[in-house]
Short mmCIF file of C-alpha atoms in Angstrom, two decimals:
data_model
loop_
_atom_site.label_atom_id
_atom_site.label_comp_id
_atom_site.label_asym_id
_atom_site.label_seq_id
_atom_site.Cartn_x
_atom_site.Cartn_y
_atom_site.Cartn_z
CA MET A 1 -4.27 44.70 0.23
CA GLN A 2 -2.55 44.58 -2.86
CA ASN A 3 -2.76 46.51 -6.43
CA VAL A 4 -3.39 43.02 -8.56
CA GLU A 5 -3.84 42.83 -12.45
CA ILE A 6 -5.70 40.54 -13.70
CA SER A 7 -6.26 39.41 -17.28
CA ILE A 8 -9.61 37.39 -17.74
CA PRO A 9 -11.18 37.21 -21.25
CA THR A 10 -14.65 38.15 -19.79
CA LEU A 11 -15.98 40.89 -17.68
CA ASN A 12 -18.29 38.06 -17.23
CA GLY A 13 -16.08 35.84 -15.66
CA TRP A 14 -14.51 38.68 -13.33
CA LEU A 15 -18.07 38.79 -12.09
CA LEU A 16 -18.52 35.41 -11.39
CA GLY A 17 -15.16 34.87 -9.92
CA TYR A 18 -13.70 32.34 -12.52
CA PRO A 19 -12.22 32.53 -16.19
CA VAL A 20 -15.14 32.34 -18.74
CA THR A 21 -14.27 32.26 -22.23
CA TYR A 22 -16.77 32.36 -25.32
CA LEU A 23 -16.24 30.36 -28.56
CA PHE A 24 -17.35 32.02 -31.74
CA SER A 25 -17.11 31.30 -35.41
CA ASN A 26 -15.15 33.85 -37.34
CA GLU A 27 -17.91 35.86 -38.75
CA LYS A 28 -19.71 36.59 -35.44
CA LEU A 29 -16.10 37.54 -33.96
CA LYS A 30 -16.50 41.25 -34.72
CA LYS A 31 -19.58 41.49 -33.33
CA ALA A 32 -18.88 39.85 -30.25
CA THR A 33 -15.61 41.80 -29.53
CA GLY A 34 -17.94 45.10 -29.09
CA VAL A 35 -20.38 42.98 -26.50
CA VAL A 36 -17.52 41.16 -24.72
CA SER A 37 -14.73 43.14 -22.95
CA MET A 38 -11.30 42.15 -24.22
CA GLN A 39 -9.41 44.86 -22.02
CA SER A 40 -7.41 43.50 -18.80
CA LEU A 41 -8.98 44.40 -15.46
CA HIS A 42 -7.04 46.06 -13.00
CA ILE A 43 -8.59 45.17 -9.64
CA TYR A 44 -7.41 47.66 -7.00
CA LYS A 45 -8.28 45.88 -3.60
CA ILE A 46 -8.51 41.94 -3.33
CA TYR A 47 -8.60 41.25 0.43
CA VAL A 48 -6.57 38.48 1.05
CA THR A 49 -5.70 37.32 4.63
CA ARG A 50 -1.73 37.04 4.30
CA TYR A 51 -1.17 37.12 8.06
CA PRO A 52 -3.35 36.77 11.03
CA TYR A 53 -3.65 39.96 13.28
CA VAL A 54 -5.71 38.98 16.00
CA THR A 55 -5.40 35.35 17.08
CA GLY A 56 -6.71 33.04 19.36
CA THR A 57 -4.40 29.86 20.69
CA SER A 58 -5.42 26.42 21.20
CA VAL A 59 -8.71 24.79 21.65
CA ILE A 60 -8.89 20.99 23.06
CA ALA A 61 -12.10 19.08 22.63
CA MET A 62 -12.75 15.40 23.53
CA LYS A 63 -15.79 12.86 23.58
CA TYR A 64 -16.98 11.66 26.76
CA LYS A 65 -19.79 9.50 28.01
CA ASP A 66 -22.75 11.73 27.36
CA GLY A 67 -21.42 13.65 24.46
CA VAL A 68 -18.72 16.28 23.58
CA ILE A 69 -16.90 18.59 25.85
CA MET A 70 -14.61 21.55 24.23
CA ALA A 71 -12.57 24.31 25.92
CA SER A 72 -10.25 27.09 25.15
CA ASP A 73 -9.01 30.32 26.92
CA THR A 74 -10.72 33.67 26.30
CA ALA A 75 -7.68 35.64 24.64
CA GLY A 76 -7.17 37.36 21.44
CA SER A 77 -3.52 38.23 20.91
CA TYR A 78 -2.81 40.93 18.63
CA GLY A 79 0.81 39.90 17.77
CA SER A 80 2.64 39.34 21.10
CA THR A 81 -0.09 42.26 22.57
CA LEU A 82 -2.79 40.68 24.68
CA ARG A 83 -5.47 42.61 23.28
CA TYR A 84 -8.55 41.30 23.93
CA LYS A 85 -9.52 39.22 27.18
CA SER A 86 -12.76 37.93 26.83
CA VAL A 87 -13.23 36.31 23.37
CA GLU A 88 -15.57 33.79 22.92
CA ARG A 89 -13.90 31.35 20.99
CA ILE A 90 -16.56 28.51 21.15
CA LYS A 91 -19.92 28.95 19.73
CA THR A 92 -23.07 26.94 19.02
CA VAL A 93 -24.28 26.28 15.50
CA GLY A 94 -27.76 24.89 15.13
CA ASP A 95 -29.08 22.46 17.46
CA HIS A 96 -26.75 20.01 17.51
CA THR A 97 -22.89 21.06 17.35
CA ILE A 98 -20.44 23.34 19.10
CA ILE A 99 -17.51 24.85 16.97
CA GLY A 100 -14.06 26.04 18.52
CA ALA A 101 -11.70 28.13 16.48
CA SER A 102 -8.28 29.09 16.70
CA GLY A 103 -6.29 31.74 14.77
CA GLU A 104 -7.86 34.83 12.98
CA ILE A 105 -10.76 35.98 15.24
CA SER A 106 -11.93 37.86 12.23
CA ASP A 107 -12.18 34.97 9.70
CA PHE A 108 -13.63 32.77 12.80
CA GLN A 109 -16.69 35.82 12.67
CA GLU A 110 -16.97 34.85 9.14
CA ILE A 111 -17.42 31.66 9.54
CA MET A 112 -19.93 31.85 11.94
CA ARG A 113 -21.74 34.50 9.52
CA TYR A 114 -21.65 31.33 6.86
CA LEU A 115 -22.69 28.81 9.30
CA ASP A 116 -25.84 30.94 10.84
CA GLU A 117 -26.94 31.45 7.35
CA LEU A 118 -26.77 27.89 6.90
CA ILE A 119 -28.54 26.66 9.90
CA LEU A 120 -31.29 29.54 9.03
CA TYR A 121 -31.86 28.47 5.56
CA ASP A 122 -32.15 24.83 7.06
CA LYS A 123 -34.82 26.15 9.31
CA MET A 124 -36.51 27.68 6.90
CA TRP A 125 -37.49 24.48 5.07
CA ASP A 126 -39.21 23.57 8.25
CA ASP A 127 -39.09 19.82 7.13
CA GLY A 128 -38.14 18.59 10.69
CA ASN A 129 -34.77 17.49 9.88
CA SER A 130 -32.01 19.37 11.38
CA LEU A 131 -28.46 19.90 10.28
CA GLY A 132 -26.08 17.80 12.51
CA PRO A 133 -22.48 18.14 12.89
CA LYS A 134 -21.30 15.86 10.35
CA GLU A 135 -23.18 17.82 7.93
CA VAL A 136 -21.89 21.37 9.39
CA HIS A 137 -18.30 19.92 8.97
CA ASN A 138 -18.49 18.84 5.61
CA TYR A 139 -19.91 22.50 4.15
CA LEU A 140 -17.32 23.91 6.43
CA ASN A 141 -14.56 21.59 4.98
CA ARG A 142 -15.80 22.92 1.25
CA ILE A 143 -15.60 26.59 2.27
CA MET A 144 -12.07 26.19 3.98
CA TYR A 145 -10.54 24.15 0.88
CA ASN A 146 -12.16 26.21 -2.02
CA ARG A 147 -10.74 29.50 0.01
CA ARG A 148 -7.72 27.95 0.34
CA ASN A 149 -7.27 27.22 -3.63
CA LYS A 150 -8.39 30.77 -4.46
CA PHE A 151 -5.43 31.81 -2.43
CA ASN A 152 -7.14 33.44 0.30
CA PRO A 153 -7.80 31.31 3.27
CA LEU A 154 -9.47 31.56 6.35
CA TYR A 155 -6.98 31.70 8.51
CA ASN A 156 -8.53 29.09 11.42
CA SER A 157 -8.15 25.91 12.64
CA LEU A 158 -11.55 24.59 13.76
CA VAL A 159 -12.79 21.53 15.98
CA LEU A 160 -16.61 20.55 15.72
CA GLY A 161 -18.22 18.49 18.15
CA GLY A 162 -22.06 17.56 18.72
CA VAL A 163 -24.06 15.02 19.25
CA LYS A 164 -27.13 13.81 16.59
CA ASN A 165 -29.24 10.77 16.86
CA GLY A 166 -27.27 9.45 19.93
CA GLN A 167 -24.11 9.25 18.00
CA LYS A 168 -21.36 11.33 19.31
CA TYR A 169 -19.19 13.41 16.57
CA LEU A 170 -15.88 15.34 16.85
CA GLY A 171 -13.98 16.52 14.21
CA THR A 172 -11.56 19.39 12.40
CA VAL A 173 -10.78 21.55 9.59
CA ASN A 174 -8.04 24.12 9.17
CA MET A 175 -6.87 26.76 6.74
CA ILE A 176 -5.47 24.46 4.19
CA GLY A 177 -8.54 22.10 3.90
CA THR A 178 -7.06 19.12 6.23
CA HIS A 179 -9.62 17.63 7.72
CA TYR A 180 -10.20 14.40 10.31
CA GLU A 181 -12.00 13.07 13.07
CA ASP A 182 -11.06 11.34 16.21
CA ASP A 183 -11.85 10.78 19.83
CA HIS A 184 -9.67 13.88 20.96
CA LEU A 185 -8.55 16.73 19.24
CA ALA A 186 -6.58 20.13 19.68
CA THR A 187 -5.37 22.97 17.49
CA GLY A 188 -2.23 24.54 17.51
CA PHE A 189 0.05 24.11 20.70
CA GLY A 190 -2.64 21.60 22.06
CA ASN A 191 -1.54 19.12 19.68
CA HIS A 192 2.09 19.14 20.95
CA LEU A 193 1.39 19.65 25.01
CA ALA A 194 -2.46 18.12 25.12
CA ARG A 195 -2.77 15.31 22.66
CA PRO A 196 0.06 13.20 24.44
CA ILE A 197 -1.83 13.46 27.92
CA LEU A 198 -5.11 12.39 26.19
CA ARG A 199 -3.48 9.73 24.38
CA SER A 200 -2.51 8.12 27.35
CA GLU A 201 -5.40 9.04 29.70
CA TRP A 202 -8.68 9.32 27.58
CA ARG A 203 -11.06 6.76 27.97
CA GLU A 204 -14.44 6.19 26.35
CA ASP A 205 -16.78 6.30 29.37
CA LEU A 206 -15.71 9.49 31.21
CA THR A 207 -18.10 11.11 33.41
CA PHE A 208 -18.44 14.53 33.05
CA GLU A 209 -16.30 15.51 36.02
CA GLU A 210 -13.78 13.34 34.91
CA ALA A 211 -13.87 15.00 31.71
CA VAL A 212 -13.69 18.41 33.13
CA LYS A 213 -10.46 17.37 35.27
CA LEU A 214 -8.92 15.88 32.33
CA ILE A 215 -9.36 18.73 30.21
CA GLU A 216 -8.24 21.16 33.28
CA LYS A 217 -5.01 19.05 33.80
CA CYS A 218 -4.38 19.76 29.57
CA LEU A 219 -5.55 23.41 30.17
CA LEU A 220 -2.97 23.90 32.75
CA VAL A 221 -0.21 22.76 30.78
CA LEU A 222 -1.24 25.08 28.14
CA LEU A 223 -1.41 27.85 30.36
CA TYR A 224 2.24 27.31 32.16
CA ARG A 225 3.90 26.41 28.39
CA ASP A 226 1.89 28.31 25.85
CA ARG A 227 2.81 32.55 25.75
CA SER A 228 -0.14 33.15 24.47
CA SER A 229 -2.52 31.52 26.67
CA ILE A 230 -4.29 33.44 29.74
CA ASN A 231 -5.75 31.89 32.84
CA LYS A 232 -9.11 32.39 32.06
CA PHE A 233 -10.92 29.45 30.36
CA GLN A 234 -14.50 28.42 29.05
CA ILE A 235 -15.73 24.98 28.83
CA ALA A 236 -18.44 23.86 26.63
CA LYS A 237 -20.64 20.72 26.33
CA ILE A 238 -22.92 19.32 24.34
CA THR A 239 -25.10 16.06 24.74
CA ALA A 240 -28.24 14.72 23.66
CA GLU A 241 -29.84 17.02 25.57
CA GLY A 242 -28.35 20.27 24.58
CA THR A 243 -25.64 22.72 24.43
CA THR A 244 -24.10 24.26 27.47
CA ILE A 245 -21.28 27.09 27.31
CA HIS A 246 -20.20 27.84 31.08
CA PRO A 247 -19.16 30.95 31.84
CA PRO A 248 -15.60 31.52 32.34
CA TYR A 249 -13.31 30.49 35.13
CA SER A 250 -9.60 30.27 36.13
CA LEU A 251 -7.29 27.45 37.23
CA ARG A 252 -5.10 27.26 40.43
CA THR A 253 -1.52 27.42 39.47
CA TYR A 254 1.54 26.32 41.55
CA TRP A 255 5.01 27.94 41.62
CA GLY A 256 5.98 26.71 44.93
CA PHE A 257 9.10 24.51 43.87
CA SER A 258 11.94 25.00 46.03
CA HIS A 259 14.21 25.16 42.99
CA PHE A 260 12.21 28.32 41.91
CA GLN A 261 13.97 29.94 44.59
CA ASN A 262 17.23 31.68 44.52
CA PRO A 263 18.07 29.06 41.60
CA SER A 264 21.73 30.49 40.74
CA LYS A 265 22.54 29.58 44.63
CA GLY A 266 25.15 26.51 43.72
CA ALA A 267 25.92 28.01 40.15
CA ALA A 268 26.41 31.50 39.36
CA GLY A 269 25.63 32.98 35.82
CA THR A 270 22.59 30.23 35.96
CA TRP A 271 18.84 31.08 35.84
CA MET B 1 60.64 40.72 4.90
CA THR B 2 59.08 37.72 5.50
CA ASP B 3 55.36 37.68 6.10
CA LEU B 4 55.01 35.95 9.80
CA GLU B 5 52.91 33.17 9.89
CA LEU B 6 51.32 32.95 13.12
CA PRO B 7 50.50 29.48 14.12
CA THR B 8 46.74 29.17 14.95
CA LYS B 9 45.94 29.06 18.44
CA GLY B 10 43.16 26.31 17.97
CA GLY B 11 39.61 26.53 18.01
CA PHE B 12 37.32 26.85 14.76
CA SER B 13 38.54 28.12 11.87
CA PHE B 14 36.11 30.12 10.16
CA ASP B 15 37.97 30.06 6.89
CA LEU B 16 35.81 27.95 5.15
CA CYS B 17 32.70 29.48 5.62
CA ARG B 18 32.97 31.64 2.50
CA ARG B 19 33.71 28.96 0.32
CA ASN B 20 30.49 26.61 1.83
CA GLU B 21 28.54 29.71 1.24
CA MET B 22 29.61 29.96 -2.45
CA LEU B 23 28.88 26.31 -2.93
CA LEU B 24 25.38 26.62 -1.46
CA ASN B 25 24.74 29.02 -4.09
CA ASN B 26 25.93 27.35 -6.92
CA GLY B 27 23.54 24.13 -5.68
CA LEU B 28 25.30 22.16 -3.80
CA HIS B 29 23.27 19.71 -1.15
CA MET B 30 25.28 19.52 2.21
CA PRO B 31 24.47 15.78 3.59
CA PRO B 32 22.22 16.46 6.46
CA PHE B 33 23.58 16.15 10.03
CA ARG B 34 23.00 13.20 12.03
CA LYS B 35 20.47 14.59 14.77
CA THR B 36 19.53 13.04 17.90
CA GLY B 37 15.80 14.52 17.43
CA THR B 38 15.04 13.50 20.74
CA THR B 39 13.23 13.33 24.21
CA ILE B 40 15.74 13.81 27.12
CA VAL B 41 14.42 14.48 30.41
CA GLY B 42 15.77 15.00 33.77
CA LEU B 43 13.81 15.24 37.43
CA VAL B 44 14.96 16.01 40.96
CA PHE B 45 13.36 13.86 43.33
CA GLN B 46 14.14 12.84 47.19
CA ASP B 47 17.84 11.69 47.33
CA GLY B 48 18.78 12.55 44.14
CA VAL B 49 18.25 13.03 39.87
CA VAL B 50 16.73 10.82 37.45
CA LEU B 51 17.75 11.29 34.01
CA GLY B 52 16.02 9.49 30.68
CA ALA B 53 16.49 9.35 27.05
CA ASP B 54 14.99 7.63 24.23
CA THR B 55 17.23 5.81 21.56
CA ARG B 56 16.49 6.94 18.33
CA ALA B 57 19.37 8.61 16.15
CA THR B 58 17.88 10.47 13.08
CA GLU B 59 19.29 11.23 9.73
CA GLY B 60 16.56 13.22 8.14
CA PRO B 61 13.82 11.17 7.75
CA ILE B 62 15.55 8.05 8.26
CA VAL B 63 16.44 6.24 11.53
CA ALA B 64 20.28 5.87 11.77
CA ASP B 65 20.76 3.90 15.12
CA LYS B 66 17.81 2.31 16.72
CA ASN B 67 19.51 1.91 19.90
CA CYS B 68 21.89 4.71 20.66
CA GLU B 69 23.06 5.94 24.03
CA LYS B 70 22.35 9.38 24.77
CA ILE B 71 23.07 9.29 28.27
CA HIS B 72 26.49 10.30 28.59
CA PHE B 73 29.28 9.79 31.31
CA MET B 74 30.86 12.87 32.78
CA SER B 75 31.78 11.53 36.07
CA PRO B 76 30.83 8.76 38.24
CA ASN B 77 28.34 11.04 40.00
CA ILE B 78 27.46 13.11 36.98
CA TYR B 79 25.63 12.26 33.73
CA CYS B 80 24.63 14.49 30.78
CA CYS B 81 21.97 13.63 28.37
CA GLY B 82 22.53 15.22 25.00
CA ALA B 83 20.16 16.51 22.05
CA GLY B 84 20.91 17.90 18.82
CA THR B 85 23.66 16.88 16.44
CA ALA B 86 25.12 13.75 17.88
CA ALA B 87 28.68 14.59 17.11
CA ASP B 88 28.39 17.57 18.97
CA THR B 89 26.84 16.10 21.91
CA GLU B 90 29.42 13.25 21.60
CA ALA B 91 32.53 15.21 21.53
CA VAL B 92 31.60 18.13 24.19
CA THR B 93 30.78 15.83 26.73
CA ASP B 94 33.89 13.58 26.31
CA MET B 95 35.78 16.87 26.50
CA VAL B 96 34.13 18.01 29.48
CA SER B 97 34.55 14.28 31.35
CA SER B 98 38.34 14.47 30.36
CA GLN B 99 38.59 18.09 31.59
CA LEU B 100 36.73 16.74 34.93
CA GLN B 101 38.79 13.57 35.36
CA LEU B 102 42.03 16.16 35.26
CA HIS B 103 40.67 18.27 37.42
CA ARG B 104 39.84 15.41 39.94
CA TYR B 105 43.49 14.75 40.06
CA ALA B 106 44.73 17.68 40.63
CA THR B 107 42.08 18.48 43.49
CA GLY B 108 41.76 15.03 44.75
CA ARG B 109 38.04 15.38 44.98
CA GLU B 110 34.70 14.58 43.37
CA SER B 111 33.57 16.41 40.77
CA ARG B 112 30.72 19.14 41.43
CA VAL B 113 28.16 19.48 38.85
CA VAL B 114 28.61 23.23 38.82
CA THR B 115 32.19 22.54 37.37
CA ALA B 116 30.82 20.70 34.51
CA LEU B 117 27.75 23.12 34.04
CA THR B 118 30.24 25.93 33.71
CA LEU B 119 32.79 24.03 31.29
CA LEU B 120 30.07 23.41 29.24
CA LYS B 121 28.58 26.64 29.07
CA SER B 122 31.84 28.53 28.58
CA HIS B 123 32.67 26.46 25.59
CA LEU B 124 29.18 26.25 24.01
CA PHE B 125 29.04 30.27 24.08
CA ASN B 126 32.71 30.40 22.54
CA TYR B 127 31.32 28.78 19.57
CA GLN B 128 28.23 31.16 19.55
CA GLY B 129 25.67 28.15 18.96
CA HIS B 130 27.48 26.80 16.04
CA VAL B 131 28.09 23.34 18.32
CA SER B 132 24.29 22.18 18.07
CA ALA B 133 24.31 20.54 21.62
CA ALA B 134 21.23 21.13 23.91
CA LEU B 135 21.85 19.13 27.14
CA VAL B 136 20.48 18.21 30.35
CA LEU B 137 22.78 17.81 32.82
CA GLY B 138 22.44 15.98 36.07
CA GLY B 139 24.26 14.98 39.12
CA VAL B 140 24.74 14.72 43.25
CA ASP B 141 27.97 16.00 44.95
CA VAL B 142 28.91 17.33 48.37
CA THR B 143 26.57 19.95 48.10
CA GLY B 144 23.57 18.11 47.09
CA PRO B 145 21.57 17.38 43.73
CA HIS B 146 21.53 19.30 40.79
CA LEU B 147 19.76 19.48 37.53
CA HIS B 148 20.65 21.92 34.86
CA THR B 149 19.58 22.19 31.20
CA VAL B 150 22.52 24.03 28.70
CA TYR B 151 21.43 25.35 25.45
CA PRO B 152 23.56 25.34 22.35
CA HIS B 153 24.27 29.04 22.87
CA GLY B 154 25.40 28.55 26.21
CA SER B 155 22.80 29.87 28.59
CA THR B 156 21.84 27.34 31.15
CA ASP B 157 18.71 26.68 33.53
CA THR B 158 18.25 25.12 37.04
CA LEU B 159 15.52 23.28 37.41
CA PRO B 160 13.55 20.68 39.67
CA PHE B 161 12.31 18.81 36.13
CA ALA B 162 13.54 19.38 32.84
CA THR B 163 13.07 18.40 28.87
CA MET B 164 15.02 18.90 25.83
CA GLY B 165 14.66 17.88 22.22
CA SER B 166 11.86 17.51 19.48
CA GLY B 167 9.90 15.67 21.86
CA SER B 168 10.26 17.96 24.83
CA LEU B 169 7.01 19.25 24.85
CA ALA B 170 5.25 15.54 24.95
CA ALA B 171 7.44 14.94 28.04
CA MET B 172 6.92 18.48 29.64
CA SER B 173 3.06 17.80 29.18
CA VAL B 174 3.68 14.88 31.53
CA PHE B 175 5.96 16.68 33.91
CA GLU B 176 3.87 19.80 34.18
CA SER B 177 0.86 17.66 34.86
CA LYS B 178 2.30 14.83 37.43
CA TYR B 179 5.43 16.21 38.86
CA LYS B 180 5.77 17.35 42.87
CA GLU B 181 8.17 17.59 45.30
CA GLY B 182 9.69 15.17 47.69
CA LEU B 183 8.96 12.01 45.06
CA THR B 184 10.63 8.67 45.85
CA ARG B 185 13.10 6.94 43.52
CA GLU B 186 10.39 4.52 42.48
CA GLU B 187 8.12 7.40 41.70
CA GLY B 188 10.85 9.36 40.00
CA ILE B 189 11.92 6.59 37.49
CA GLU B 190 8.20 5.99 36.73
CA LEU B 191 7.65 9.64 36.26
CA VAL B 192 10.65 9.88 33.64
CA ALA B 193 9.92 6.64 31.84
CA GLU B 194 6.14 8.02 31.30
CA ALA B 195 7.85 11.18 30.11
CA ILE B 196 10.23 9.55 27.58
CA CYS B 197 7.16 7.17 26.32
CA ALA B 198 5.38 10.35 25.87
CA GLY B 199 7.86 11.48 23.44
CA ILE B 200 8.64 8.47 21.87
CA PHE B 201 4.89 7.81 21.09
CA ASN B 202 3.72 11.37 20.23
CA ASP B 203 7.15 12.50 18.49
CA LEU B 204 8.54 11.30 15.20
CA GLY B 205 12.08 12.68 15.94
CA SER B 206 12.06 10.01 18.98
CA GLY B 207 11.45 6.50 19.35
CA SER B 208 12.67 2.66 20.20
CA ASN B 209 13.62 2.42 24.05
CA VAL B 210 13.75 3.97 27.29
CA ASP B 211 17.27 4.71 29.09
CA VAL B 212 17.35 5.87 32.50
CA CYS B 213 19.89 6.90 34.82
CA VAL B 214 19.47 7.03 38.42
CA ILE B 215 21.94 9.20 40.30
CA THR B 216 22.07 9.37 44.55
CA LYS B 217 24.84 10.30 46.79
CA GLY B 218 27.43 7.73 46.30
CA LYS B 219 25.57 5.48 43.94
CA THR B 220 24.52 5.80 40.36
CA GLU B 221 22.64 3.20 38.56
CA TYR B 222 22.88 3.32 34.67
CA LEU B 223 19.32 1.36 33.43
CA ARG B 224 20.31 0.91 29.75
CA ASN B 225 17.21 0.04 28.07
CA TYR B 226 15.07 0.27 30.89
CA GLN B 227 11.98 -0.25 28.75
CA LEU B 228 11.51 -1.76 25.41
CA PRO B 229 8.21 -0.54 24.45
CA ASN B 230 8.71 -1.32 20.82
CA PRO B 231 9.39 -5.19 20.34
CA ARG B 232 9.51 -6.45 17.08
CA THR B 233 5.88 -7.94 16.99
CA TYR B 234 5.45 -9.45 13.47
CA ILE B 235 8.10 -12.11 13.17
CA SER B 236 7.03 -15.76 13.15
CA SER B 237 6.11 -16.95 16.55
CA LYS B 238 7.55 -20.53 15.75
CA GLY B 239 10.65 -18.83 14.77
CA TYR B 240 12.72 -19.99 11.34
CA THR B 241 14.21 -23.08 10.82
CA PHE B 242 16.53 -23.62 7.72
CA VAL B 243 16.59 -27.46 7.09
CA LYS B 244 19.97 -28.96 5.93
CA GLY B 245 19.26 -29.85 2.52
CA GLN B 246 16.89 -27.09 1.48
CA THR B 247 19.76 -25.02 -0.25
CA GLU B 248 20.65 -26.84 -2.99
CA VAL B 249 25.02 -27.57 -2.99
CA LEU B 250 26.64 -27.34 -6.35
CA SER B 251 30.07 -27.93 -5.32
CA THR B 252 32.20 -28.23 -2.66
CA LYS B 253 35.94 -26.99 -2.22
CA ILE B 254 37.81 -26.96 1.19
CA THR B 255 40.78 -25.01 1.47
CA GLN B 256 42.70 -25.19 4.95
CA ILE B 257 43.81 -22.28 6.78
CA GLN B 258 47.37 -21.92 6.76
CA HIS B 259 49.15 -20.23 9.95
CA LYS B 260 51.69 -18.09 8.90
CA VAL B 261 54.42 -17.74 11.68
CA GLU B 262 55.41 -14.17 12.20
CA THR B 263 58.62 -13.63 14.88
CA VAL B 264 57.84 -10.55 16.69
CA GLN B 265 61.07 -8.78 17.99
CA SER B 266 60.94 -8.27 21.86
CA GLY B 267 60.20 -5.09 21.91
CA ASP B 268 62.29 -1.57 21.93
CA ALA B 269 63.39 -0.42 24.54
CA MET B 270 61.14 2.45 25.62
CA GLU B 271 62.65 5.89 24.48
CA GLU B 272 63.31 8.31 27.10
#
């Protein structure tokens, strides 16, 4: 929140959100200045997301035989504090898409408002067509990119997956507007820790059980090595039949390595 | 009254740091350090330790050396992988290796891993992190197999499996999901190779080939270029032939090499 002084040629421009200038002939100029404001405007509170406050960590997703599976933990961190432990970071959008977000939670809630409105208006047409994951992805991409161009980004990295007309789709978009599709995706730390595993072990024809096992493998590595993750995960899947977001559950961790007991036994001063 | 100029006692002289800062403020661009932008790993298996490393050395965005050696010799039973600034890892491991050799002469015994560890960590702590060497030290001595990581500021960890370098996250994801205690030698080597490959293919700072070093009681095997997963694939399979006569010869001049005979004095008597 900052005091920002903006000089825009017209008041109309401020209301519209972009600069508007009018062209007058010399005789009309005097009359025009009476109608149009030439004063610079003091805008006192522009809410710009400069730093994220409540954040979610990685989301991982991949295509499997029947559709798309997505997983994340349910943590909302406030800096280095674990403030919220039951944040649903994966939501459904319409009938054909699920979206998972990492980054600022409030901006994700705002995105969900935009998307719910989009789906609502689409339903109101009542024309038998429904927006699929590709369309939602494109819409979201436009929102994110335009916000970034106004220096007021939505501080998120999003993963969108869905099935429509038998076609599986998985794409990502982030706060600067970079977007792409792939067979498996991750945000944040997941890119460094989960994608190497997925790159070597993902296959087109994974069954649901195999896909869950693979995703749990990645989630466990993230739990061990990402400081902002917690042991409470949610898995969501979407197939041609519909969406299921499973209730949260925990993974079993293993700490029994013999080297973890008394590590400085042989070497003094080491951990 | 003469000013007593004490001779420098050795160690890093920080005198030029102010000058360097001034130069940087005036817009000087220092050449980038040659870093090893690396994936190095180590793990403990049933009978000993396995160390692994990739072979790419980078200078900013350029690959300076496609096939460098990152697994350094410390003593016949101890090896050390190095990540960070190449000069620093080379120099520090060479220095400690010499110190270990002298120590072996003095004690008459095989070097211990904790000796190397203490020498490395005290040296690095002394230089407060300016010696940019991140090391994975592994070996087998009379007390058993040991694996340690050493960080540039001088802290150390003792671990069953460890990764360092820019590709450490990719390699660690492999270890965290697949490591278990009591691995056999073949499983250990395979896991290390897999972790290095994860670094090679998923990290831009790592690449080229996989080096592996297996250390067990009484025997060390340095498997240089254990895997070559990045061969040149686009050269002509038929090979290239250069037929004589393809290049036009304009003129020929043959100069015989003249053997210059030099008399060498039969050496001076060695000075006492």
